[in-house]
Amino acid sequence: MATVTRVQTGVRLEARLLNVLKALAALKNTSLGDLLEGIVLHAFEGEQAFSAPTLAQIAELKKIYGLDLTAADSHQLVETERAVRATAKRPAATGKRRSGRNRS
């Protein structure tokens, strides 16, 4: 078993895609982070991340959540105006963590 250091990250994902991933993680009794790590590690090695039964579950979840995107859509997604405006209003991250604690 490998020992790793995990970090908290904030990534933006398409809403329906995130719903499918969360539902799949719940079905597999794992965390979203563990599921994503597994998918990425398989992809980095050019391997299929899911078995045929899991792919069937994913197909059903895609129907439930209305996810019609495919790999062909990758890198071509455009956010709605509402999402773009909401993102523009957020302050830029400084890389420093804020805490209510006094660190003297």
PDB file of C-alpha atoms in Angstrom:
ATOM      1  CA  MET A   1       0.000   0.000   0.000  1.00  0.00           C
ATOM      2  CA  ALA A   2       1.397   3.413  -0.982  1.00  0.00           C
ATOM      3  CA  THR A   3       1.510   6.279   1.478  1.00  0.00           C
ATOM      4  CA  VAL A   4       0.475   9.595  -0.069  1.00  0.00           C
ATOM      5  CA  THR A   5      -0.028  13.216   0.869  1.00  0.00           C
ATOM      6  CA  ARG A   6      -3.388  14.592  -0.194  1.00  0.00           C
ATOM      7  CA  VAL A   7      -4.186  18.281  -0.584  1.00  0.00           C
ATOM      8  CA  GLN A   8      -7.515  20.074  -0.690  1.00  0.00           C
ATOM      9  CA  THR A   9      -8.230  21.591  -4.077  1.00  0.00           C
ATOM     10  CA  GLY A  10     -10.999  23.573  -5.635  1.00  0.00           C
ATOM     11  CA  VAL A  11     -11.804  22.422  -9.146  1.00  0.00           C
ATOM     12  CA  ARG A  12     -14.715  23.451 -11.308  1.00  0.00           C
ATOM     13  CA  LEU A  13     -16.639  20.678 -13.066  1.00  0.00           C
ATOM     14  CA  GLU A  14     -19.712  20.648 -15.250  1.00  0.00           C
ATOM     15  CA  ALA A  15     -22.705  20.264 -12.911  1.00  0.00           C
ATOM     16  CA  ARG A  16     -24.240  17.136 -14.469  1.00  0.00           C
ATOM     17  CA  LEU A  17     -20.839  15.462 -14.705  1.00  0.00           C
ATOM     18  CA  LEU A  18     -20.270  16.142 -11.016  1.00  0.00           C
ATOM     19  CA  ASN A  19     -23.685  14.665 -10.174  1.00  0.00           C
ATOM     20  CA  VAL A  20     -22.852  11.472 -12.053  1.00  0.00           C
ATOM     21  CA  LEU A  21     -19.444  11.219 -10.364  1.00  0.00           C
ATOM     22  CA  LYS A  22     -20.920  11.737  -6.896  1.00  0.00           C
ATOM     23  CA  ALA A  23     -23.629   9.135  -7.533  1.00  0.00           C
ATOM     24  CA  LEU A  24     -21.083   6.653  -8.864  1.00  0.00           C
ATOM     25  CA  ALA A  25     -18.842   7.210  -5.836  1.00  0.00           C
ATOM     26  CA  ALA A  26     -21.825   6.543  -3.571  1.00  0.00           C
ATOM     27  CA  LEU A  27     -22.683   3.341  -5.482  1.00  0.00           C
ATOM     28  CA  LYS A  28     -19.084   2.183  -5.142  1.00  0.00           C
ATOM     29  CA  ASN A  29     -19.003   3.155  -1.461  1.00  0.00           C
ATOM     30  CA  THR A  30     -15.977   5.415  -1.972  1.00  0.00           C
ATOM     31  CA  SER A  31     -15.243   9.113  -1.791  1.00  0.00           C
ATOM     32  CA  LEU A  32     -15.373  11.400  -4.789  1.00  0.00           C
ATOM     33  CA  GLY A  33     -11.649  12.072  -4.364  1.00  0.00           C
ATOM     34  CA  ASP A  34     -10.770   8.369  -4.364  1.00  0.00           C
ATOM     35  CA  LEU A  35     -12.916   7.826  -7.455  1.00  0.00           C
ATOM     36  CA  LEU A  36     -11.224  10.693  -9.316  1.00  0.00           C
ATOM     37  CA  GLU A  37      -7.755   9.491  -8.300  1.00  0.00           C
ATOM     38  CA  GLY A  38      -8.548   6.039  -9.662  1.00  0.00           C
ATOM     39  CA  ILE A  39      -9.876   7.407 -12.952  1.00  0.00           C
ATOM     40  CA  VAL A  40      -6.831   9.621 -13.458  1.00  0.00           C
ATOM     41  CA  LEU A  41      -4.294   6.944 -12.530  1.00  0.00           C
ATOM     42  CA  HIS A  42      -5.904   4.534 -14.993  1.00  0.00           C
ATOM     43  CA  ALA A  43      -5.980   7.219 -17.703  1.00  0.00           C
ATOM     44  CA  PHE A  44      -2.306   8.064 -17.149  1.00  0.00           C
ATOM     45  CA  GLU A  45      -1.476   4.436 -17.939  1.00  0.00           C
ATOM     46  CA  GLY A  46      -3.821   4.281 -20.920  1.00  0.00           C
ATOM     47  CA  GLU A  47      -6.056   1.774 -19.139  1.00  0.00           C
ATOM     48  CA  GLN A  48      -9.817   1.460 -18.885  1.00  0.00           C
ATOM     49  CA  ALA A  49     -10.906   2.714 -15.456  1.00  0.00           C
ATOM     50  CA  PHE A  50     -14.220   0.845 -15.322  1.00  0.00           C
ATOM     51  CA  SER A  51     -15.527  -2.664 -15.866  1.00  0.00           C
ATOM     52  CA  ALA A  52     -18.446  -3.370 -18.196  1.00  0.00           C
ATOM     53  CA  PRO A  53     -20.974  -3.520 -15.312  1.00  0.00           C
ATOM     54  CA  THR A  54     -19.730  -0.177 -13.969  1.00  0.00           C
ATOM     55  CA  LEU A  55     -19.958   1.361 -17.445  1.00  0.00           C
ATOM     56  CA  ALA A  56     -23.593   0.198 -17.548  1.00  0.00           C
ATOM     57  CA  GLN A  57     -24.193   1.901 -14.188  1.00  0.00           C
ATOM     58  CA  ILE A  58     -22.579   5.065 -15.521  1.00  0.00           C
ATOM     59  CA  ALA A  59     -24.837   4.985 -18.609  1.00  0.00           C
ATOM     60  CA  GLU A  60     -27.896   4.807 -16.333  1.00  0.00           C
ATOM     61  CA  LEU A  61     -26.620   7.644 -14.144  1.00  0.00           C
ATOM     62  CA  LYS A  62     -25.973   9.765 -17.243  1.00  0.00           C
ATOM     63  CA  LYS A  63     -29.619   9.274 -18.253  1.00  0.00           C
ATOM     64  CA  ILE A  64     -30.854  10.143 -14.760  1.00  0.00           C
ATOM     65  CA  TYR A  65     -28.821  13.353 -14.599  1.00  0.00           C
ATOM     66  CA  GLY A  66     -29.252  14.311 -18.269  1.00  0.00           C
ATOM     67  CA  LEU A  67     -25.531  14.127 -19.026  1.00  0.00           C
ATOM     68  CA  ASP A  68     -25.241  14.067 -22.802  1.00  0.00           C
ATOM     69  CA  LEU A  69     -21.622  15.203 -23.054  1.00  0.00           C
ATOM     70  CA  THR A  70     -19.043  12.877 -24.601  1.00  0.00           C
ATOM     71  CA  ALA A  71     -15.262  12.802 -24.858  1.00  0.00           C
ATOM     72  CA  ALA A  72     -15.636  14.686 -28.152  1.00  0.00           C
ATOM     73  CA  ASP A  73     -16.966  17.648 -26.152  1.00  0.00           C
ATOM     74  CA  SER A  74     -13.819  17.788 -24.029  1.00  0.00           C
ATOM     75  CA  HIS A  75     -11.947  21.115 -24.178  1.00  0.00           C
ATOM     76  CA  GLN A  76     -14.845  22.680 -26.113  1.00  0.00           C
ATOM     77  CA  LEU A  77     -17.264  23.451 -23.296  1.00  0.00           C
ATOM     78  CA  VAL A  78     -18.469  27.038 -22.925  1.00  0.00           C
ATOM     79  CA  GLU A  79     -19.944  28.271 -19.650  1.00  0.00           C
ATOM     80  CA  THR A  80     -23.282  30.031 -19.486  1.00  0.00           C
ATOM     81  CA  GLU A  81     -23.201  33.807 -19.076  1.00  0.00           C
ATOM     82  CA  ARG A  82     -24.503  33.474 -15.505  1.00  0.00           C
ATOM     83  CA  ALA A  83     -21.619  31.211 -14.514  1.00  0.00           C
ATOM     84  CA  VAL A  84     -19.059  33.473 -16.178  1.00  0.00           C
ATOM     85  CA  ARG A  85     -20.406  36.551 -14.353  1.00  0.00           C
ATOM     86  CA  ALA A  86     -20.441  34.723 -11.003  1.00  0.00           C
ATOM     87  CA  THR A  87     -16.830  33.635 -11.476  1.00  0.00           C
ATOM     88  CA  ALA A  88     -15.732  37.152 -12.423  1.00  0.00           C
ATOM     89  CA  LYS A  89     -17.171  38.538  -9.171  1.00  0.00           C
ATOM     90  CA  ARG A  90     -15.119  36.221  -6.960  1.00  0.00           C
ATOM     91  CA  PRO A  91     -11.909  37.629  -5.518  1.00  0.00           C
ATOM     92  CA  ALA A  92      -8.708  36.081  -6.787  1.00  0.00           C
ATOM     93  CA  ALA A  93      -7.122  33.452  -4.561  1.00  0.00           C
ATOM     94  CA  THR A  94      -3.964  34.655  -2.840  1.00  0.00           C
ATOM     95  CA  GLY A  95      -2.652  31.248  -1.913  1.00  0.00           C
ATOM     96  CA  LYS A  96      -2.754  32.184   1.764  1.00  0.00           C
ATOM     97  CA  ARG A  97      -5.135  30.420   4.099  1.00  0.00           C
ATOM     98  CA  ARG A  98      -7.332  32.556   6.290  1.00  0.00           C
ATOM     99  CA  SER A  99      -8.101  31.494   9.784  1.00  0.00           C
ATOM    100  CA  GLY A 100      -9.945  33.037  12.675  1.00  0.00           C
ATOM    101  CA  ARG A 101      -7.125  31.879  14.940  1.00  0.00           C
ATOM    102  CA  ASN A 102      -4.359  34.174  16.072  1.00  0.00           C
ATOM    103  CA  ARG A 103      -1.037  32.639  15.059  1.00  0.00           C
ATOM    104  CA  SER A 104       1.325  34.437  17.393  1.00  0.00           C
TER     105      SER A 104
END
